[in-house]
Amino acid sequence: MAVPFPASGNLVSKRGPSTEQIHHPFRAPDGWEAVAVPVAKASTVLFKNTAELHRPRAQDGISYRYGLPGTPTTYTLAARIATLEHAEHCVLTPSGLAAITLTSLAFLQPGDEVLVPDNVYGQNRHITTGLLTRLGISHRFYDPLDVPAFEAMLSPRTKLVWLEAAGSITLEFPDLIGLLTACRARGVLTALDNTWGAGLAFNAFEVAPDLAPGLGADLSMQALTKFPSGGADLLMGAVCTRDAALHRQLVAMHEFLGHGVGQNDVEAVLRGLPSIVLRYRAQDAATRDLARWMAARPEIARVLHPALPDSPGHAHWRRVSPDAGGCLFSAVFRPTYDARQVDAFVDALRCFGIGYSWAGPMSLAVPYDLSRSRSLGLPWSAEEGGTLVRFAIGLEDVEDLRADLAQAFEVLKG
Ligand SMILES: *Cc1c(COP(=O)(O)O)cnc(C)c1O
């Protein structure tokens, strides 16, 4: 087959074979257009000449100087995530956890206080009580359903408030309108962990356009590991904002931390984004179906899912996110079943993997002991409910998942 090389250089070289591979004269012609975004890999970015090397760096916007701040591939993903999040700016990080750390470090100084919901993602609690305490940053955990108690905690030292909707594991939907209104009134910066909603369930920057126009968080972070990837195969995070000054602070901290992302992983997220709406809807529908079915099981004391009327924060969910329910629910087993029996139930499942994370193709189940990870207690007493299992619903056929749960209940009883 004839290879139609353009006449852009002499392909027969007198240089050695190594030099020729590194300084090869062939340049693919311009004019390439495809649906997929090309993967642009670099640590070294080449300058045309020393004049370009010495040129002062642009303060805002994109300039290519080194692989770490960004490549055409990462800037493309950042722009698409900003759009998904209804934001203007986006910083990518190597994990969702790194996005949380970046946010807290960018906006907190020694002597400041951060308020964190008691049902916050476990690793955010860990950073707050561990790393931030070491840096002289104090914290308080608040009940995301109790706005008066939250307001009483706000002080001149409060410099950042974390929000999460729905909360981790117990999935209480916070009183976002009440909490954000209280923060706005005092000029306190707010950061929402928006992993559950993914930018699809509601707009983090305007959470209730009809009820409270313009009310929203200042920053929205999400684990791209979850819905945007959808593959259970990579880790990545993002922090979005509409405020250019806040974005500059994030970029400055991003440079301190050296938070690079792998280009193949960026490409994988770019492949996941076109199907995110379809996946979110399908997983949401299957999750609600199975959550309702579980709630009717005699072995289960209660099911936690914001769309269920007796789930904590249901009224707040209806105001902010009435069309979206995520892919998670938790089932609290009756206290007659001890933790060992509930473990046996989980071990008996065949369609559900046992493992962390969610929003991938495979459904997952994890039993949790929350007794040591909550400061303000749980929404049920030990007489009302025992061990909790969190279910993340994937993309399997829902009848297979239902049949699997049913056979595991037989194991539990037998
Ligand atoms: C998974 C998750 C994170 C962290 O994301 P990683 O990419 O796993 O570090 C943060 N917040 C929430 C709510 C999550 O579910």
mmCIF file of N, CA and C in Angstrom, residues 283-367:
data_model
loop_
_atom_site.group_PDB
_atom_site.id
_atom_site.type_symbol
_atom_site.label_atom_id
_atom_site.label_comp_id
_atom_site.label_asym_id
_atom_site.label_seq_id
_atom_site.Cartn_x
_atom_site.Cartn_y
_atom_site.Cartn_z
ATOM 1 N N GLN A 283 -29.830 4.481 35.566
ATOM 2 C CA GLN A 283 -29.441 4.025 36.903
ATOM 3 C C GLN A 283 -30.387 4.591 37.957
ATOM 4 N N ASP A 284 -30.813 5.835 37.750
ATOM 5 C CA ASP A 284 -31.782 6.464 38.658
ATOM 6 C C ASP A 284 -33.076 5.641 38.680
ATOM 7 N N ALA A 285 -33.608 5.296 37.505
ATOM 8 C CA ALA A 285 -34.885 4.560 37.442
ATOM 9 C C ALA A 285 -34.754 3.190 38.101
ATOM 10 N N ALA A 286 -33.669 2.474 37.815
ATOM 11 C CA ALA A 286 -33.479 1.143 38.403
ATOM 12 C C ALA A 286 -33.306 1.245 39.913
ATOM 13 N N THR A 287 -32.617 2.299 40.356
ATOM 14 C CA THR A 287 -32.370 2.474 41.792
ATOM 15 C C THR A 287 -33.678 2.726 42.534
ATOM 16 N N ARG A 288 -34.533 3.597 41.992
ATOM 17 C CA ARG A 288 -35.813 3.869 42.663
ATOM 18 C C ARG A 288 -36.672 2.616 42.713
ATOM 19 N N ASP A 289 -36.682 1.870 41.611
ATOM 20 C CA ASP A 289 -37.452 0.636 41.534
ATOM 21 C C ASP A 289 -37.008 -0.323 42.648
ATOM 22 N N LEU A 290 -35.695 -0.564 42.755
ATOM 23 C CA LEU A 290 -35.197 -1.521 43.740
ATOM 24 C C LEU A 290 -35.305 -0.972 45.160
ATOM 25 N N ALA A 291 -35.155 0.343 45.327
ATOM 26 C CA ALA A 291 -35.290 0.936 46.671
ATOM 27 C C ALA A 291 -36.715 0.725 47.191
ATOM 28 N N ARG A 292 -37.717 0.930 46.322
ATOM 29 C CA ARG A 292 -39.112 0.731 46.737
ATOM 30 C C ARG A 292 -39.369 -0.736 47.059
ATOM 31 N N TRP A 293 -38.807 -1.608 46.249
ATOM 32 C CA TRP A 293 -38.985 -3.045 46.468
ATOM 33 C C TRP A 293 -38.349 -3.464 47.793
ATOM 34 N N MET A 294 -37.158 -2.926 48.070
ATOM 35 C CA MET A 294 -36.481 -3.252 49.338
ATOM 36 C C MET A 294 -37.281 -2.735 50.521
ATOM 37 N N ALA A 295 -37.885 -1.547 50.378
ATOM 38 C CA ALA A 295 -38.621 -0.946 51.497
ATOM 39 C C ALA A 295 -39.803 -1.817 51.906
ATOM 40 N N ALA A 296 -40.304 -2.628 50.977
ATOM 41 C CA ALA A 296 -41.451 -3.493 51.283
ATOM 42 C C ALA A 296 -41.016 -4.844 51.868
ATOM 43 N N ARG A 297 -39.730 -5.113 51.948
ATOM 44 C CA ARG A 297 -39.259 -6.406 52.471
ATOM 45 C C ARG A 297 -39.380 -6.429 53.990
ATOM 46 N N PRO A 298 -39.855 -7.537 54.553
ATOM 47 C CA PRO A 298 -40.012 -7.593 56.015
ATOM 48 C C PRO A 298 -38.688 -7.561 56.772
ATOM 49 N N GLU A 299 -37.581 -7.933 56.127
ATOM 50 C CA GLU A 299 -36.283 -7.964 56.826
ATOM 51 C C GLU A 299 -35.692 -6.559 57.000
ATOM 52 N N ILE A 300 -36.260 -5.585 56.280
ATOM 53 C CA ILE A 300 -35.656 -4.246 56.215
ATOM 54 C C ILE A 300 -36.451 -3.266 57.080
ATOM 55 N N ALA A 301 -35.742 -2.549 57.966
ATOM 56 C CA ALA A 301 -36.399 -1.574 58.848
ATOM 57 C C ALA A 301 -36.713 -0.283 58.094
ATOM 58 N N ARG A 302 -35.777 0.183 57.299
ATOM 59 C CA ARG A 302 -36.038 1.372 56.482
ATOM 60 C C ARG A 302 -35.056 1.455 55.326
ATOM 61 N N VAL A 303 -35.513 2.114 54.280
ATOM 62 C CA VAL A 303 -34.655 2.343 53.121
ATOM 63 C C VAL A 303 -34.426 3.846 52.999
ATOM 64 N N LEU A 304 -33.162 4.216 52.805
ATOM 65 C CA LEU A 304 -32.786 5.624 52.694
ATOM 66 C C LEU A 304 -32.536 5.954 51.226
ATOM 67 N N HIS A 305 -33.390 6.776 50.678
ATOM 68 C CA HIS A 305 -33.273 7.269 49.295
ATOM 69 C C HIS A 305 -34.105 8.540 49.254
ATOM 70 N N PRO A 306 -33.523 9.663 48.819
ATOM 71 C CA PRO A 306 -34.219 10.952 48.966
ATOM 72 C C PRO A 306 -35.597 11.006 48.315
ATOM 73 N N ALA A 307 -35.876 10.151 47.321
ATOM 74 C CA ALA A 307 -37.196 10.188 46.680
ATOM 75 C C ALA A 307 -38.253 9.445 47.489
ATOM 76 N N LEU A 308 -37.854 8.683 48.510
ATOM 77 C CA LEU A 308 -38.849 7.999 49.345
ATOM 78 C C LEU A 308 -39.370 8.989 50.389
ATOM 79 N N PRO A 309 -40.701 9.104 50.522
ATOM 80 C CA PRO A 309 -41.273 10.166 51.362
ATOM 81 C C PRO A 309 -40.809 10.145 52.818
ATOM 82 N N ASP A 310 -40.443 8.951 53.369
ATOM 83 C CA ASP A 310 -40.010 8.935 54.776
ATOM 84 C C ASP A 310 -38.492 8.995 54.922
ATOM 85 N N SER A 311 -37.787 9.293 53.831
ATOM 86 C CA SER A 311 -36.327 9.419 53.923
ATOM 87 C C SER A 311 -35.990 10.835 54.390
ATOM 88 N N PRO A 312 -34.996 10.982 55.296
ATOM 89 C CA PRO A 312 -34.701 12.317 55.843
ATOM 90 C C PRO A 312 -34.326 13.322 54.750
ATOM 91 N N GLY A 313 -34.969 14.463 54.790
ATOM 92 C CA GLY A 313 -34.671 15.517 53.809
ATOM 93 C C GLY A 313 -35.477 15.403 52.525
ATOM 94 N N HIS A 314 -36.461 14.484 52.498
ATOM 95 C CA HIS A 314 -37.252 14.296 51.278
ATOM 96 C C HIS A 314 -37.870 15.616 50.777
ATOM 97 N N ALA A 315 -38.375 16.424 51.692
ATOM 98 C CA ALA A 315 -39.010 17.692 51.285
ATOM 99 C C ALA A 315 -37.986 18.623 50.628
ATOM 100 N N HIS A 316 -36.750 18.605 51.119
ATOM 101 C CA HIS A 316 -35.694 19.443 50.514
ATOM 102 C C HIS A 316 -35.309 18.913 49.132
ATOM 103 N N TRP A 317 -35.283 17.591 49.026
ATOM 104 C CA TRP A 317 -35.004 16.974 47.713
ATOM 105 C C TRP A 317 -36.057 17.415 46.700
ATOM 106 N N ARG A 318 -37.329 17.412 47.129
ATOM 107 C CA ARG A 318 -38.403 17.793 46.195
ATOM 108 C C ARG A 318 -38.266 19.222 45.703
ATOM 109 N N ARG A 319 -37.714 20.087 46.552
ATOM 110 C CA ARG A 319 -37.563 21.489 46.155
ATOM 111 C C ARG A 319 -36.415 21.678 45.165
ATOM 112 N N VAL A 320 -35.358 20.891 45.313
ATOM 113 C CA VAL A 320 -34.115 21.160 44.580
ATOM 114 C C VAL A 320 -33.883 20.173 43.434
ATOM 115 N N SER A 321 -34.251 18.926 43.647
ATOM 116 C CA SER A 321 -33.833 17.872 42.707
ATOM 117 C C SER A 321 -34.969 16.911 42.376
ATOM 118 N N PRO A 322 -36.206 17.423 42.102
ATOM 119 C CA PRO A 322 -37.364 16.527 42.054
ATOM 120 C C PRO A 322 -37.302 15.477 40.944
ATOM 121 N N ASP A 323 -36.472 15.689 39.927
ATOM 122 C CA ASP A 323 -36.448 14.742 38.812
ATOM 123 C C ASP A 323 -35.300 13.754 38.872
ATOM 124 N N ALA A 324 -34.401 13.912 39.835
ATOM 125 C CA ALA A 324 -33.192 13.072 39.830
ATOM 126 C C ALA A 324 -32.971 12.458 41.202
ATOM 127 N N GLY A 325 -32.669 11.180 41.213
ATOM 128 C CA GLY A 325 -32.512 10.466 42.487
ATOM 129 C C GLY A 325 -31.189 9.742 42.656
ATOM 130 N N GLY A 326 -30.285 9.858 41.687
ATOM 131 C CA GLY A 326 -28.984 9.204 41.833
ATOM 132 C C GLY A 326 -29.068 7.694 41.704
ATOM 133 N N CYS A 327 -27.959 7.023 42.004
ATOM 134 C CA CYS A 327 -27.910 5.573 41.819
ATOM 135 C C CYS A 327 -27.623 4.843 43.124
ATOM 136 N N LEU A 328 -27.908 5.511 44.242
ATOM 137 C CA LEU A 328 -27.579 4.936 45.549
ATOM 138 C C LEU A 328 -28.820 4.810 46.418
ATOM 139 N N PHE A 329 -28.921 3.731 47.173
ATOM 140 C CA PHE A 329 -29.826 3.697 48.324
ATOM 141 C C PHE A 329 -29.183 2.845 49.401
ATOM 142 N N SER A 330 -29.599 3.087 50.640
ATOM 143 C CA SER A 330 -29.098 2.284 51.746
ATOM 144 C C SER A 330 -30.266 1.594 52.401
ATOM 145 N N ALA A 331 -30.069 0.350 52.824
ATOM 146 C CA ALA A 331 -31.109 -0.428 53.503
ATOM 147 C C ALA A 331 -30.632 -0.711 54.917
ATOM 148 N N VAL A 332 -31.461 -0.327 55.892
ATOM 149 C CA VAL A 332 -31.155 -0.599 57.300
ATOM 150 C C VAL A 332 -31.884 -1.881 57.675
ATOM 151 N N PHE A 333 -31.128 -2.901 58.050
ATOM 152 C CA PHE A 333 -31.734 -4.188 58.393
ATOM 153 C C PHE A 333 -32.365 -4.125 59.777
ATOM 154 N N ARG A 334 -33.406 -4.934 59.992
ATOM 155 C CA ARG A 334 -34.007 -4.998 61.322
ATOM 156 C C ARG A 334 -32.958 -5.474 62.323
ATOM 157 N N PRO A 335 -33.027 -4.951 63.566
ATOM 158 C CA PRO A 335 -31.978 -5.290 64.535
ATOM 159 C C PRO A 335 -31.945 -6.782 64.904
ATOM 160 N N THR A 336 -32.974 -7.540 64.531
ATOM 161 C CA THR A 336 -32.940 -8.988 64.778
ATOM 162 C C THR A 336 -31.803 -9.659 63.986
ATOM 163 N N TYR A 337 -31.364 -9.022 62.915
ATOM 164 C CA TYR A 337 -30.245 -9.579 62.144
ATOM 165 C C TYR A 337 -28.957 -8.902 62.607
ATOM 166 N N ASP A 338 -28.000 -9.693 63.076
ATOM 167 C CA ASP A 338 -26.757 -9.069 63.530
ATOM 168 C C ASP A 338 -25.823 -8.821 62.337
ATOM 169 N N ALA A 339 -24.722 -8.141 62.637
ATOM 170 C CA ALA A 339 -23.811 -7.712 61.554
ATOM 171 C C ALA A 339 -23.270 -8.906 60.777
ATOM 172 N N ARG A 340 -23.066 -10.030 61.470
ATOM 173 C CA ARG A 340 -22.519 -11.221 60.813
ATOM 174 C C ARG A 340 -23.524 -11.787 59.809
ATOM 175 N N GLN A 341 -24.802 -11.768 60.199
ATOM 176 C CA GLN A 341 -25.845 -12.264 59.277
ATOM 177 C C GLN A 341 -25.979 -11.351 58.058
ATOM 178 N N VAL A 342 -25.868 -10.047 58.290
ATOM 179 C CA VAL A 342 -25.966 -9.111 57.160
ATOM 180 C C VAL A 342 -24.759 -9.292 56.232
ATOM 181 N N ASP A 343 -23.584 -9.546 56.812
ATOM 182 C CA ASP A 343 -22.417 -9.858 55.976
ATOM 183 C C ASP A 343 -22.693 -11.088 55.107
ATOM 184 N N ALA A 344 -23.351 -12.103 55.704
ATOM 185 C CA ALA A 344 -23.657 -13.327 54.936
ATOM 186 C C ALA A 344 -24.624 -13.011 53.792
ATOM 187 N N PHE A 345 -25.573 -12.098 54.044
ATOM 188 C CA PHE A 345 -26.486 -11.649 52.981
ATOM 189 C C PHE A 345 -25.679 -11.033 51.833
ATOM 190 N N VAL A 346 -24.751 -10.157 52.174
ATOM 191 C CA VAL A 346 -23.953 -9.483 51.130
ATOM 192 C C VAL A 346 -23.082 -10.503 50.396
ATOM 193 N N ASP A 347 -22.509 -11.443 51.154
ATOM 194 C CA ASP A 347 -21.667 -12.471 50.520
ATOM 195 C C ASP A 347 -22.476 -13.346 49.559
ATOM 196 N N ALA A 348 -23.788 -13.487 49.827
ATOM 197 C CA ALA A 348 -24.627 -14.358 48.992
ATOM 198 C C ALA A 348 -25.006 -13.702 47.659
ATOM 199 N N LEU A 349 -24.810 -12.374 47.545
ATOM 200 C CA LEU A 349 -25.182 -11.678 46.306
ATOM 201 C C LEU A 349 -24.261 -12.090 45.171
ATOM 202 N N ARG A 350 -24.817 -12.276 43.982
ATOM 203 C CA ARG A 350 -23.999 -12.704 42.832
ATOM 204 C C ARG A 350 -23.857 -11.613 41.781
ATOM 205 N N CYS A 351 -24.896 -10.772 41.621
ATOM 206 C CA CYS A 351 -24.801 -9.684 40.630
ATOM 207 C C CYS A 351 -24.144 -8.437 41.210
ATOM 208 N N PHE A 352 -24.081 -8.341 42.550
ATOM 209 C CA PHE A 352 -23.510 -7.159 43.191
ATOM 210 C C PHE A 352 -22.072 -7.459 43.590
ATOM 211 N N GLY A 353 -21.135 -6.623 43.181
ATOM 212 C CA GLY A 353 -19.779 -6.721 43.686
ATOM 213 C C GLY A 353 -19.722 -6.131 45.085
ATOM 214 N N ILE A 354 -18.701 -6.519 45.848
ATOM 215 C CA ILE A 354 -18.460 -5.920 47.156
ATOM 216 C C ILE A 354 -17.289 -4.970 46.962
ATOM 217 N N GLY A 355 -17.550 -3.681 47.066
ATOM 218 C CA GLY A 355 -16.460 -2.731 46.819
ATOM 219 C C GLY A 355 -16.959 -1.309 46.860
ATOM 220 N N TYR A 356 -16.008 -0.372 47.009
ATOM 221 C CA TYR A 356 -16.332 1.048 47.134
ATOM 222 C C TYR A 356 -16.510 1.689 45.765
ATOM 223 N N SER A 357 -16.913 2.952 45.826
ATOM 224 C CA SER A 357 -17.225 3.775 44.665
ATOM 225 C C SER A 357 -18.597 3.385 44.103
ATOM 226 N N TRP A 358 -19.003 4.027 43.011
ATOM 227 C CA TRP A 358 -20.325 3.802 42.427
ATOM 228 C C TRP A 358 -20.418 4.513 41.089
ATOM 229 N N ALA A 359 -21.558 4.344 40.423
ATOM 230 C CA ALA A 359 -21.855 4.929 39.102
ATOM 231 C C ALA A 359 -21.114 4.226 37.975
ATOM 232 N N GLY A 360 -20.542 3.082 38.226
ATOM 233 C CA GLY A 360 -19.947 2.268 37.166
ATOM 234 C C GLY A 360 -20.962 1.262 36.651
ATOM 235 N N PRO A 361 -20.528 0.375 35.735
ATOM 236 C CA PRO A 361 -21.473 -0.589 35.152
ATOM 237 C C PRO A 361 -21.958 -1.647 36.138
ATOM 238 N N MET A 362 -21.129 -2.011 37.129
ATOM 239 C CA MET A 362 -21.490 -3.105 38.024
ATOM 240 C C MET A 362 -22.132 -2.583 39.310
ATOM 241 N N SER A 363 -23.232 -3.209 39.711
ATOM 242 C CA SER A 363 -23.851 -2.865 40.984
ATOM 243 C C SER A 363 -22.959 -3.335 42.129
ATOM 244 N N LEU A 364 -23.010 -2.562 43.225
ATOM 245 C CA LEU A 364 -22.118 -2.812 44.366
ATOM 246 C C LEU A 364 -22.913 -2.766 45.665
ATOM 247 N N ALA A 365 -22.451 -3.533 46.654
ATOM 248 C CA ALA A 365 -23.060 -3.510 47.985
ATOM 249 C C ALA A 365 -21.958 -3.467 49.026
ATOM 250 N N VAL A 366 -22.125 -2.582 50.031
ATOM 251 C CA VAL A 366 -21.144 -2.466 51.122
ATOM 252 C C VAL A 366 -21.876 -2.322 52.450
ATOM 253 N N PRO A 367 -21.636 -3.235 53.410
ATOM 254 C CA PRO A 367 -22.185 -3.030 54.750
ATOM 255 C C PRO A 367 -21.354 -1.978 55.500
#
